[in-house]
Short mmCIF file of C-alpha atoms in Angstrom, two decimals:
data_model
loop_
_atom_site.label_atom_id
_atom_site.label_comp_id
_atom_site.label_asym_id
_atom_site.label_seq_id
_atom_site.Cartn_x
_atom_site.Cartn_y
_atom_site.Cartn_z
CA MET A 1 -46.43 2.64 106.38
CA ASP A 2 -48.95 4.41 104.15
CA LYS A 3 -47.55 5.00 100.71
CA SER A 4 -48.57 5.81 97.14
CA VAL A 5 -46.66 4.42 94.16
CA ASP A 6 -47.25 3.64 90.51
CA VAL A 7 -47.07 -0.15 90.95
CA VAL A 8 -47.19 -2.41 93.98
CA VAL A 9 -45.76 -5.92 93.56
CA VAL A 10 -46.96 -8.69 95.86
CA GLY A 11 -44.18 -11.24 96.27
CA ALA A 12 -40.37 -10.97 96.01
CA GLY A 13 -39.73 -14.24 94.22
CA THR A 14 -38.14 -14.29 90.77
CA ALA A 15 -41.32 -13.19 88.98
CA GLY A 16 -42.02 -10.24 91.26
CA LEU A 17 -38.42 -9.05 91.30
CA VAL A 18 -38.07 -9.26 87.50
CA ALA A 19 -41.31 -7.30 87.06
CA ALA A 20 -40.19 -4.67 89.57
CA ARG A 21 -36.76 -4.38 87.95
CA ASP A 22 -38.27 -3.84 84.49
CA LEU A 23 -40.76 -1.28 85.78
CA VAL A 24 -38.13 0.70 87.68
CA ARG A 25 -35.97 0.78 84.54
CA ALA A 26 -38.99 2.12 82.65
CA GLY A 27 -39.32 4.97 85.15
CA SER A 28 -42.12 3.68 87.40
CA ASP A 29 -42.25 4.17 91.14
CA VAL A 30 -42.48 0.61 92.51
CA LEU A 31 -42.88 -1.01 95.91
CA VAL A 32 -42.46 -4.76 96.48
CA LEU A 33 -44.23 -6.33 99.48
CA GLU A 34 -42.84 -9.68 100.62
CA ALA A 35 -44.44 -11.79 103.35
CA ARG A 36 -41.23 -13.59 104.29
CA ASP A 37 -38.15 -12.16 105.97
CA ARG A 38 -36.16 -12.82 102.78
CA VAL A 39 -36.35 -12.56 99.00
CA GLY A 40 -36.35 -15.46 96.56
CA GLY A 41 -39.68 -17.23 97.02
CA ARG A 42 -39.07 -20.83 96.03
CA LEU A 43 -35.34 -20.08 95.61
CA LEU A 44 -33.54 -20.53 98.91
CA ASN A 45 -29.94 -21.27 99.91
CA ALA A 46 -28.76 -22.98 103.09
CA GLU A 47 -25.17 -23.35 104.32
CA LEU A 48 -23.01 -26.47 104.31
CA PRO A 49 -20.22 -27.25 106.79
CA GLY A 50 -17.38 -24.97 105.75
CA GLY A 51 -19.75 -22.22 104.61
CA SER A 52 -20.56 -23.11 100.99
CA PRO A 53 -24.14 -22.29 99.94
CA ILE A 54 -26.45 -25.14 98.94
CA GLU A 55 -29.86 -24.87 97.32
CA VAL A 56 -32.84 -26.16 99.26
CA GLY A 57 -35.25 -24.78 96.64
CA GLY A 58 -35.13 -24.53 92.84
CA GLN A 59 -31.61 -24.88 91.54
CA TRP A 60 -31.02 -25.87 87.90
CA VAL A 61 -30.96 -23.97 84.62
CA GLY A 62 -30.74 -25.37 81.10
CA PRO A 63 -29.55 -24.27 77.66
CA THR A 64 -32.95 -23.33 76.18
CA GLN A 65 -33.99 -21.30 79.23
CA HIS A 66 -33.08 -18.00 77.62
CA GLN A 67 -34.93 -15.72 80.04
CA VAL A 68 -33.09 -16.87 83.15
CA LEU A 69 -29.75 -17.27 81.39
CA THR A 70 -29.95 -13.67 80.17
CA LEU A 71 -30.88 -12.55 83.67
CA ILE A 72 -27.92 -14.45 85.17
CA GLU A 73 -25.57 -12.75 82.71
CA GLU A 74 -27.02 -9.29 83.38
CA LEU A 75 -26.56 -9.78 87.11
CA GLY A 76 -22.92 -10.78 86.71
CA LEU A 77 -23.45 -14.33 87.98
CA GLN A 78 -21.90 -17.51 86.62
CA THR A 79 -23.03 -21.08 86.03
CA TYR A 80 -21.22 -24.41 86.20
CA PRO A 81 -22.20 -27.89 84.96
CA THR A 82 -23.95 -30.50 87.06
CA HIS A 83 -21.58 -33.38 87.75
CA THR A 84 -22.41 -36.36 85.50
CA ALA A 85 -19.17 -38.32 85.05
CA GLY A 86 -19.47 -41.99 86.00
CA ARG A 87 -22.15 -44.67 86.07
CA HIS A 88 -25.78 -43.71 86.65
CA ILE A 89 -28.23 -45.98 88.46
CA ALA A 90 -31.77 -46.84 87.34
CA GLU A 91 -34.10 -49.16 89.21
CA LEU A 92 -37.19 -50.10 87.22
CA GLY A 93 -39.44 -53.00 88.12
CA ARG A 94 -37.28 -55.75 89.58
CA SER A 95 -34.11 -54.75 87.74
CA ARG A 96 -31.22 -52.44 88.54
CA SER A 97 -29.13 -50.97 85.75
CA GLU A 98 -25.79 -49.18 86.06
CA TYR A 99 -25.14 -47.30 82.84
CA THR A 100 -23.45 -44.34 81.19
CA GLY A 101 -25.01 -42.06 78.60
CA ARG A 102 -28.73 -41.36 78.46
CA ILE A 103 -30.49 -44.71 78.27
CA PRO A 104 -30.47 -47.38 81.02
CA ARG A 105 -30.47 -51.05 80.13
CA VAL A 106 -34.00 -52.44 80.46
CA ASN A 107 -35.68 -55.36 78.77
CA PRO A 108 -36.23 -54.71 75.04
CA ALA A 109 -40.04 -54.86 75.20
CA ALA A 110 -40.14 -52.25 77.97
CA LEU A 111 -37.62 -50.03 76.17
CA LEU A 112 -39.66 -50.15 72.96
CA ASP A 113 -42.80 -49.30 74.93
CA ILE A 114 -41.09 -46.33 76.63
CA VAL A 115 -39.70 -45.01 73.34
CA GLN A 116 -43.03 -45.31 71.50
CA THR A 117 -44.98 -43.72 74.37
CA GLN A 118 -42.55 -40.81 74.54
CA LEU A 119 -42.81 -40.27 70.78
CA ARG A 120 -46.61 -40.09 71.06
CA LEU A 121 -46.36 -37.78 74.07
CA ASP A 122 -43.89 -35.40 72.45
CA ARG A 123 -45.95 -35.31 69.24
CA SER A 124 -49.11 -34.50 71.18
CA ALA A 125 -47.32 -31.90 73.33
CA ARG A 126 -45.97 -30.10 70.24
CA LYS A 127 -49.50 -29.77 68.89
CA VAL A 128 -50.88 -28.42 72.17
CA VAL A 129 -48.39 -25.55 72.44
CA ARG A 130 -48.98 -24.29 68.90
CA THR A 131 -51.92 -22.38 70.39
CA GLU A 132 -53.11 -21.56 73.85
CA PRO A 133 -53.67 -25.08 75.23
CA TRP A 134 -57.40 -24.56 75.73
CA GLU A 135 -57.74 -23.66 72.03
CA TYR A 136 -56.15 -26.88 70.76
CA ASP A 137 -58.73 -28.81 68.72
CA ARG A 138 -58.38 -31.89 70.93
CA ALA A 139 -58.16 -29.95 74.17
CA GLY A 140 -61.53 -31.16 75.40
CA SER A 141 -60.67 -34.86 75.24
CA LEU A 142 -57.24 -34.34 76.82
CA ASP A 143 -58.59 -32.11 79.59
CA ALA A 144 -61.38 -34.56 80.41
CA GLN A 145 -58.88 -37.22 81.51
CA THR A 146 -56.02 -37.45 83.96
CA PHE A 147 -52.48 -37.85 82.72
CA ASP A 148 -52.57 -41.31 84.31
CA THR A 149 -55.47 -42.30 82.06
CA TRP A 150 -53.56 -41.01 79.02
CA LEU A 151 -50.48 -43.02 80.00
CA ARG A 152 -52.47 -46.20 80.63
CA ASN A 153 -53.97 -45.86 77.15
CA HIS A 154 -50.54 -45.47 75.52
CA ALA A 155 -47.97 -47.38 77.63
CA HIS A 156 -48.57 -51.11 77.48
CA THR A 157 -45.97 -52.68 79.77
CA ALA A 158 -45.73 -52.54 83.55
CA GLU A 159 -42.18 -51.18 83.26
CA GLY A 160 -43.29 -48.51 80.79
CA ARG A 161 -46.06 -47.30 83.08
CA ALA A 162 -43.71 -47.37 86.08
CA PHE A 163 -41.17 -45.31 84.14
CA PHE A 164 -43.66 -42.59 83.27
CA ARG A 165 -45.01 -42.48 86.84
CA MET A 166 -41.45 -42.03 88.08
CA ILE A 167 -40.84 -39.26 85.52
CA THR A 168 -44.12 -37.52 86.36
CA GLU A 169 -43.28 -37.47 90.06
CA ALA A 170 -39.79 -36.15 89.32
CA VAL A 171 -41.02 -33.36 87.02
CA PHE A 172 -44.26 -32.28 88.71
CA ALA A 173 -43.83 -33.47 92.34
CA ALA A 174 -47.27 -35.04 91.85
CA GLY A 175 -48.72 -38.26 90.49
CA PRO A 176 -50.10 -38.59 86.96
CA GLU A 177 -53.54 -39.25 88.46
CA ASP A 178 -53.50 -35.78 90.04
CA MET A 179 -53.37 -33.64 86.91
CA SER A 180 -55.08 -33.03 83.62
CA ALA A 181 -53.55 -34.71 80.58
CA LEU A 182 -53.89 -31.36 78.80
CA TRP A 183 -51.79 -29.65 81.49
CA ALA A 184 -49.11 -32.36 81.26
CA ASN A 185 -49.00 -32.07 77.47
CA PHE A 186 -48.80 -28.27 77.64
CA TYR A 187 -46.04 -28.35 80.26
CA ILE A 188 -43.97 -30.84 78.28
CA GLY A 189 -44.48 -28.96 75.01
CA ALA A 190 -43.60 -25.64 76.64
CA ALA A 191 -40.20 -27.08 77.59
CA GLY A 192 -39.54 -28.39 74.10
CA GLY A 193 -40.26 -32.04 74.80
CA LEU A 194 -39.78 -34.64 77.51
CA ASP A 195 -36.03 -35.01 76.95
CA ALA A 196 -35.55 -31.31 77.71
CA LEU A 197 -37.29 -31.82 81.05
CA ILE A 198 -35.53 -34.97 82.22
CA ASN A 199 -32.02 -34.73 80.75
CA VAL A 200 -28.96 -33.25 82.40
CA GLY A 201 -26.81 -32.52 79.35
CA ASN A 202 -28.83 -30.26 77.00
CA GLY A 203 -31.68 -30.44 79.50
CA ALA A 204 -33.24 -28.70 82.46
CA GLN A 205 -30.65 -30.06 84.92
CA GLN A 206 -27.56 -29.12 82.91
CA ASP A 207 -26.19 -26.22 84.97
CA ARG A 208 -26.14 -24.66 88.43
CA VAL A 209 -25.50 -21.11 89.60
CA VAL A 210 -22.26 -20.34 91.41
CA GLY A 211 -23.32 -19.22 94.87
CA GLY A 212 -26.70 -20.99 94.63
CA THR A 213 -29.77 -19.85 92.75
CA GLN A 214 -30.99 -17.56 95.52
CA ALA A 215 -28.08 -15.38 94.40
CA ILE A 216 -30.31 -14.40 91.44
CA ALA A 217 -32.94 -12.95 93.75
CA LEU A 218 -30.39 -11.41 96.11
CA ALA A 219 -28.68 -9.60 93.22
CA MET A 220 -31.98 -8.16 91.98
CA ALA A 221 -32.87 -7.15 95.54
CA ARG A 222 -29.63 -5.20 95.83
CA GLU A 223 -30.60 -3.25 92.70
CA LEU A 224 -34.08 -2.51 94.03
CA GLY A 225 -32.88 -1.59 97.50
CA GLU A 226 -35.46 0.05 99.76
CA ARG A 227 -38.21 -0.56 97.23
CA ILE A 228 -38.53 -4.02 98.84
CA VAL A 229 -40.32 -4.31 102.17
CA LEU A 230 -39.95 -7.66 103.95
CA ASP A 231 -42.15 -9.18 106.66
CA SER A 232 -45.20 -7.65 104.98
CA PRO A 233 -47.80 -10.34 104.22
CA VAL A 234 -50.57 -8.88 102.08
CA THR A 235 -54.07 -9.78 103.25
CA ASP A 236 -56.49 -7.46 101.41
CA ILE A 237 -56.62 -5.85 97.99
CA GLU A 238 -59.30 -3.31 97.10
CA TRP A 239 -59.45 -2.46 93.42
CA ASP A 240 -61.40 -0.58 90.78
CA ASP A 241 -60.70 0.86 87.36
CA THR A 242 -58.56 3.64 88.80
CA GLY A 243 -56.16 1.53 90.87
CA VAL A 244 -55.63 -0.58 93.97
CA ARG A 245 -55.36 -0.27 97.72
CA VAL A 246 -53.23 -3.04 99.20
CA ARG A 247 -53.18 -3.80 102.92
CA ALA A 248 -50.26 -5.56 104.60
CA GLY A 249 -50.58 -5.64 108.37
CA GLY A 250 -51.31 -2.10 109.51
CA ALA A 251 -49.90 -0.55 106.33
CA THR A 252 -51.75 0.55 103.19
CA VAL A 253 -50.23 1.03 99.75
CA ARG A 254 -52.09 2.79 96.96
CA ALA A 255 -51.07 2.23 93.34
CA ARG A 256 -52.27 2.41 89.77
CA HIS A 257 -51.47 -1.28 89.22
CA ALA A 258 -50.75 -4.37 91.30
CA VAL A 259 -48.64 -7.35 90.24
CA ILE A 260 -49.72 -10.51 92.07
CA ALA A 261 -46.57 -12.64 91.89
CA ILE A 262 -47.38 -15.51 94.26
CA PRO A 263 -48.50 -19.11 93.55
CA PRO A 264 -52.16 -19.53 92.49
CA PRO A 265 -53.29 -21.23 95.75
CA LEU A 266 -51.83 -18.36 97.78
CA ALA A 267 -53.39 -15.74 95.50
CA ALA A 268 -56.73 -17.44 96.22
CA ARG A 269 -56.27 -16.73 99.94
CA LEU A 270 -56.08 -12.96 99.50
CA ARG A 271 -59.27 -10.99 100.13
CA PHE A 272 -60.23 -9.01 97.05
CA THR A 273 -62.81 -6.24 97.16
CA PRO A 274 -64.78 -6.45 94.98
CA GLY A 275 -64.44 -10.20 94.56
CA LEU A 276 -62.63 -11.44 91.48
CA PRO A 277 -64.52 -12.58 88.36
CA GLY A 278 -65.87 -16.09 88.74
CA ASP A 279 -63.58 -17.60 86.09
CA ARG A 280 -60.45 -16.37 87.87
CA ASP A 281 -61.66 -17.61 91.24
CA GLN A 282 -62.71 -20.99 89.87
CA LEU A 283 -59.35 -21.34 88.14
CA VAL A 284 -57.22 -20.94 91.25
CA GLN A 285 -59.47 -23.31 93.19
CA ARG A 286 -58.41 -26.00 90.72
CA MET A 287 -54.63 -25.43 90.71
CA PRO A 288 -53.01 -27.16 93.72
CA MET A 289 -49.28 -27.17 94.39
CA GLY A 290 -47.04 -30.18 93.97
CA ARG A 291 -45.49 -31.63 97.10
CA VAL A 292 -41.79 -32.28 97.66
CA ILE A 293 -39.33 -32.72 100.50
CA LYS A 294 -35.86 -31.85 99.23
CA VAL A 295 -32.88 -33.33 101.07
CA ASN A 296 -29.18 -32.42 100.78
CA VAL A 297 -26.90 -34.96 102.46
CA ALA A 298 -23.27 -33.88 102.93
CA TYR A 299 -20.15 -36.05 103.27
CA ASP A 300 -16.47 -35.30 103.89
CA GLU A 301 -15.91 -35.93 100.18
CA PRO A 302 -17.94 -37.19 97.19
CA PHE A 303 -17.06 -40.85 97.88
CA TRP A 304 -19.30 -42.14 95.09
CA ARG A 305 -17.06 -40.57 92.46
CA ALA A 306 -14.07 -42.64 93.57
CA GLU A 307 -16.26 -45.72 93.20
CA GLY A 308 -17.19 -44.80 89.64
CA TRP A 309 -20.70 -43.49 90.18
CA SER A 310 -21.98 -40.14 88.94
CA GLY A 311 -24.31 -39.66 91.90
CA GLN A 312 -27.33 -39.72 89.56
CA ALA A 313 -29.96 -42.32 90.45
CA ASN A 314 -33.64 -42.96 89.83
CA SER A 315 -35.99 -45.59 91.19
CA ASP A 316 -39.66 -46.44 90.80
CA ARG A 317 -39.71 -48.25 94.15
CA ARG A 318 -37.73 -46.08 96.57
CA ALA A 319 -39.15 -43.10 98.43
CA LEU A 320 -36.07 -41.13 97.35
CA GLY A 321 -36.85 -41.58 93.69
CA THR A 322 -34.44 -39.02 92.21
CA VAL A 323 -30.86 -38.29 93.29
CA PHE A 324 -28.06 -36.12 91.88
CA ASP A 325 -24.52 -35.18 92.82
CA ASN A 326 -25.01 -31.73 94.35
CA THR A 327 -21.43 -30.99 95.38
CA PRO A 328 -20.93 -27.20 95.38
CA PHE A 329 -18.74 -25.26 92.97
CA ALA A 330 -15.87 -25.21 95.49
CA GLY A 331 -15.62 -29.01 95.20
CA GLY A 332 -16.49 -29.94 98.77
CA PRO A 333 -17.98 -31.17 100.88
CA GLY A 334 -19.52 -33.92 98.78
CA VAL A 335 -23.30 -33.60 98.57
CA LEU A 336 -26.05 -35.89 97.31
CA VAL A 337 -29.43 -34.24 96.77
CA GLY A 338 -32.58 -36.32 96.74
CA PHE A 339 -36.30 -35.74 96.52
CA LEU A 340 -39.36 -37.25 98.18
CA GLU A 341 -42.04 -36.29 95.67
CA GLY A 342 -45.81 -36.54 95.44
CA ARG A 343 -47.14 -39.57 97.35
CA HIS A 344 -43.66 -40.19 98.79
CA ALA A 345 -43.62 -36.67 100.25
CA ASP A 346 -47.09 -37.32 101.71
CA ALA A 347 -45.82 -40.42 103.49
CA GLY A 348 -42.46 -38.92 104.43
CA ALA A 349 -44.04 -35.85 106.03
CA ARG A 350 -45.96 -38.13 108.42
CA LEU A 351 -42.75 -39.66 109.76
CA SER A 352 -40.76 -38.22 112.63
CA PRO A 353 -37.64 -36.28 111.53
CA THR A 354 -35.49 -39.13 112.85
CA ASP A 355 -37.39 -41.80 110.92
CA ARG A 356 -37.46 -39.68 107.75
CA ARG A 357 -33.69 -39.20 107.94
CA ALA A 358 -33.23 -42.94 108.42
CA LEU A 359 -35.41 -43.61 105.36
CA VAL A 360 -33.38 -41.23 103.21
CA LEU A 361 -30.03 -42.64 104.31
CA GLU A 362 -31.24 -46.20 103.75
CA ASP A 363 -32.24 -45.34 100.18
CA LEU A 364 -28.90 -43.61 99.53
CA ALA A 365 -27.09 -46.66 100.89
CA GLY A 366 -29.20 -48.83 98.60
CA TYR A 367 -28.00 -46.78 95.65
CA PHE A 368 -24.35 -46.09 96.57
CA GLY A 369 -23.36 -48.47 99.36
CA PRO A 370 -22.80 -48.25 103.14
CA GLY A 371 -20.69 -45.10 102.95
CA ALA A 372 -23.93 -43.16 102.39
CA ARG A 373 -25.03 -43.94 105.96
CA ALA A 374 -22.38 -41.66 107.52
CA PRO A 375 -23.03 -38.05 106.49
CA ILE A 376 -21.52 -35.00 108.16
CA ASP A 377 -24.68 -32.95 107.63
CA TYR A 378 -28.30 -33.47 106.67
CA ILE A 379 -30.44 -30.56 105.39
CA GLU A 380 -34.08 -31.02 104.42
CA LYS A 381 -36.85 -28.69 103.32
CA ASP A 382 -40.53 -29.67 103.24
CA TRP A 383 -42.03 -27.04 100.94
CA ALA A 384 -45.61 -27.93 101.87
CA GLU A 385 -44.79 -26.65 105.37
CA GLU A 386 -43.47 -23.34 104.01
CA GLU A 387 -46.24 -20.88 104.91
CA TYR A 388 -45.84 -18.69 101.85
CA SER A 389 -45.29 -21.48 99.28
CA ARG A 390 -47.40 -24.42 100.51
CA GLY A 391 -45.72 -26.75 98.04
CA CYS A 392 -43.32 -27.10 95.14
CA TYR A 393 -42.24 -27.27 92.40
CA GLY A 394 -45.28 -25.43 91.11
CA ALA A 395 -49.04 -25.52 90.75
CA PHE A 396 -50.73 -27.73 88.15
CA ALA A 397 -54.19 -27.87 86.61
CA THR A 398 -56.63 -30.64 87.49
CA PRO A 399 -58.89 -32.19 84.81
CA GLY A 400 -61.34 -29.76 83.22
CA THR A 401 -59.57 -26.66 84.48
CA LEU A 402 -57.84 -25.31 81.38
CA THR A 403 -60.72 -25.75 78.93
CA ARG A 404 -63.19 -24.12 81.32
CA PHE A 405 -61.08 -21.37 82.89
CA GLY A 406 -57.66 -21.32 81.20
CA PRO A 407 -57.92 -17.83 79.64
CA ALA A 408 -58.13 -16.37 83.17
CA LEU A 409 -54.62 -17.61 83.96
CA ARG A 410 -52.85 -14.57 82.51
CA ARG A 411 -55.69 -12.15 81.70
CA PRO A 412 -55.49 -8.95 83.83
CA VAL A 413 -58.47 -8.04 85.97
CA GLY A 414 -58.69 -4.25 85.87
CA PRO A 415 -55.45 -3.02 87.50
CA LEU A 416 -54.51 -6.54 88.71
CA HIS A 417 -51.82 -8.42 86.78
CA TRP A 418 -50.91 -12.08 87.34
CA ALA A 419 -47.29 -13.25 87.40
CA GLY A 420 -45.55 -16.40 88.57
CA THR A 421 -43.97 -19.37 86.85
CA GLU A 422 -47.35 -21.12 86.45
CA THR A 423 -48.46 -18.35 84.04
CA ALA A 424 -45.50 -18.78 81.66
CA THR A 425 -45.79 -19.93 78.06
CA ARG A 426 -42.26 -21.39 78.04
CA TRP A 427 -40.77 -23.42 80.88
CA PRO A 428 -43.68 -23.07 83.33
CA GLY A 429 -42.69 -24.38 86.74
CA TYR A 430 -39.07 -23.30 86.34
CA ILE A 431 -37.04 -20.18 87.18
CA ASP A 432 -37.10 -19.36 83.47
CA GLY A 433 -40.90 -19.36 83.44
CA ALA A 434 -40.97 -17.06 86.46
CA ALA A 435 -38.64 -14.60 84.71
CA GLU A 436 -40.79 -14.70 81.55
CA SER A 437 -43.90 -13.90 83.55
CA GLY A 438 -42.22 -10.94 85.25
CA HIS A 439 -41.22 -9.47 81.90
CA ARG A 440 -44.74 -10.03 80.56
CA VAL A 441 -46.61 -8.24 83.34
CA ALA A 442 -44.15 -5.36 83.33
CA GLY A 443 -44.83 -4.99 79.62
CA GLU A 444 -48.59 -5.04 80.21
CA ILE A 445 -48.29 -2.20 82.69
CA ILE A 446 -45.85 -0.16 80.62
CA ARG A 447 -48.20 -0.38 77.63
CA ALA A 448 -51.36 0.31 79.66
CA PRO A 449 -53.15 3.64 79.10
CA ALA A 450 -52.20 6.29 81.62
CA ALA A 451 -54.46 6.44 84.67
CA ALA A 452 -54.98 9.08 87.26
CA ALA A 453 -52.30 9.18 89.96
CA PRO A 454 -53.18 7.25 93.13
CA ASP A 455 -54.53 9.25 96.04
CA LYS A 456 -51.78 10.70 98.24
#
């Protein structure tokens, strides 16, 4: 395939598909090259016994995620609420709390410490997102330390520190020692505060998409039709002020503009000629992916509901630190979804599949009783093993990255435009952030001065 178009999009995840959709609607000739044999990127459905779809990738949407909610409505899809009725479980330190509402019962000193630390964190995060994070007047001091250092300086009880480690692993699929405190503050501020990130009701986990979230990508792909070419991993991009030449296998695509809509570590593996500016290259060298193994465990019915549990559980001492009721819209089979995140994913990936399954079922039984040891299906996805993702939920910035190279995150390089959830200004790391980035790069290209047509 040798082809000339106005815009070539690298990657058929949410960001790339949104960009392509906008550009086609604006009258551009667009081609999307996707390395996988499917669309969706980090959105992926599997199938449960009986045929219901289940998400093995990103899955939730929340009430302030306006970009993705608008997209869902435009595509004719529907959402439904995450199941929350019943008692939740929280294990923190040596204690186990079964509770309803938002706040587990912990000792008063620890609760005060958690509340005060969150107030400081939310206040700091609000200040960071008033500008580009690297322009914040205290950006240097925040970016010079890990988020773990920040937390140790502000949380003063063992339970408080354990709580924020547990939350960091659940949100970023990484430890607080892995990332810049400036990145953590920006990420939290860009979501509207920590509660928006960790809550179900009025938070990021409030709703699910009927048919699974990959339905979003599949619906956009149906609109774009033959403009999407699967099984086409891009390896080389030649560029200059007049356009790009993109190579995928034995095919070459010429275009005025290219949208690079893949995670930063994968963008770093492409061969650019000429090489990218140093700031851009240094940036992506310092943005690793989080690491998560997502597990859906299916049962004949959601037995935990009959026993009064919601299916929601968190623990600072179990490998399966976060669990939700993931029963599909049809109501069955019953499904619990859990996550091995960060260091727990590291350790879990080194186990045999049999031992990893045993570990997961033991943790579920520890939460919900012996009935959890007898599933009818077990579906897991290690996103670090996914060749064209190499991790989840998203990339994050290590200390010193944003203040030194942050402006290169979204800044075009000649005809090259950078999309992906990590480049978003609102809800980075989420489907909403990916949609925002797709709209942004499409707008950049639509507003760009006209260039000569690519060579035929």
